[in-house]
Amino acid sequence: MAYVDSADRGRIRLRRSSLICPGDDTKLLGKMETVAADVCIVDWEDGVVPARKEEARRLTAEALQKAWRCPERVIRTNGMDSDLFETDVFAAVAAGVDSIMLPKVENAEQIIEANLLIDRAEQAAGREAGTVEVWALAETVQSVQNADAIAEVPRVTCLIFGGGDLGADLRLKRIQLGSNRTLGIHRYEYFYAYSRMITAARAAGIDIQVTGFTSYTDLDASREDAEISAQFGATGALAISPRQLPIYNEVFGPGADDLVWADKVLAAVDAAAAEQRAVVVVDGSMVDGPFIRNARFLRSLQDLIDAHDGSVG
């Protein structure tokens, strides 16, 4: 099977922000063509009532024939235990989607089984084997416990942290993901799951997005929440509203100060190599391997952002 190989899984992708819309809403699907999200997610699961599932598939397929601004287009299917799942996978692959989001993933075996179905769908659609990637929506205590195995499954290139369902599974006194939080902006009750899942994702060489701040009109809090997630190591966040996208794109991308530092580090490394020096000093501080890798990552991510921005005008 020609799944996404380890080298490709580890490459840098533009996933600072994502935005989701129901697959049966023609107005919102039209807006998705031009939004500033790095990833556009079309929902066929909770966002679509049972009577309109087929209509959602049809409207999404029509919408995906147009040129979208975002680099990656994802469809969230109905659950893997649903009688809609097989039809969803074949329809999504035929529509030309880049990635399929599997909801409520609890273990690696579920994804392995789904991969076999995606194999068949790629063949039926005449698409190259292994080209459709998988996002695993981890939103239960079992998914947190099995995060390492889930992240390692072929095709999986992104985990997404689902705070609402996980909060219910943890039996929190009250699920709070917005401005109504009694503990303040910091999501203390989720920090173990954040660390567990982010570490699993990075060990597997894949990305991880977190659920964004649900009080989407509170942009200051949206920013602070994103900054916490970014410092934890998250790749990006799922926006609740388009107005959060500029914030997420900024916070999860390199800032001006970050780039100045990175360029200084890389220039100092080049100078040291030319002079056959092992010691690299930037602004009076010793810089070694981890700092150099960090600088290279920041510069590579910015180059990817610049290339995308240039391609969409």
Short mmCIF file of N, CA and C in Angstrom, two decimals, residues 225-235 251-252:
data_model
loop_
_atom_site.label_atom_id
_atom_site.label_comp_id
_atom_site.label_asym_id
_atom_site.label_seq_id
_atom_site.Cartn_x
_atom_site.Cartn_y
_atom_site.Cartn_z
N ASP A 225 -5.73 32.44 24.37
CA ASP A 225 -5.89 30.99 24.35
C ASP A 225 -5.00 30.36 23.28
N ALA A 226 -4.93 30.99 22.11
CA ALA A 226 -4.09 30.48 21.02
C ALA A 226 -2.62 30.54 21.39
N GLU A 227 -2.20 31.61 22.05
CA GLU A 227 -0.79 31.74 22.44
C GLU A 227 -0.38 30.62 23.41
N ILE A 228 -1.30 30.25 24.29
CA ILE A 228 -1.02 29.16 25.22
C ILE A 228 -0.85 27.86 24.44
N SER A 229 -1.76 27.61 23.51
CA SER A 229 -1.69 26.38 22.71
C SER A 229 -0.43 26.34 21.86
N ALA A 230 -0.06 27.48 21.29
CA ALA A 230 1.14 27.53 20.45
C ALA A 230 2.38 27.25 21.28
N GLN A 231 2.45 27.80 22.50
CA GLN A 231 3.61 27.56 23.33
C GLN A 231 3.68 26.11 23.80
N PHE A 232 2.54 25.44 23.89
CA PHE A 232 2.51 24.02 24.22
C PHE A 232 3.06 23.18 23.06
N GLY A 233 3.04 23.75 21.85
CA GLY A 233 3.55 23.03 20.69
C GLY A 233 2.53 22.69 19.64
N ALA A 234 1.28 23.15 19.82
CA ALA A 234 0.24 22.87 18.84
C ALA A 234 0.56 23.55 17.51
N THR A 235 0.17 22.91 16.42
CA THR A 235 0.39 23.45 15.08
C THR A 235 -0.54 24.61 14.77
N VAL A 251 -0.64 33.99 15.38
CA VAL A 251 -0.10 33.38 16.59
C VAL A 251 0.66 32.09 16.30
N PHE A 252 0.13 31.27 15.40
CA PHE A 252 0.76 29.98 15.11
C PHE A 252 1.81 30.07 14.01
#
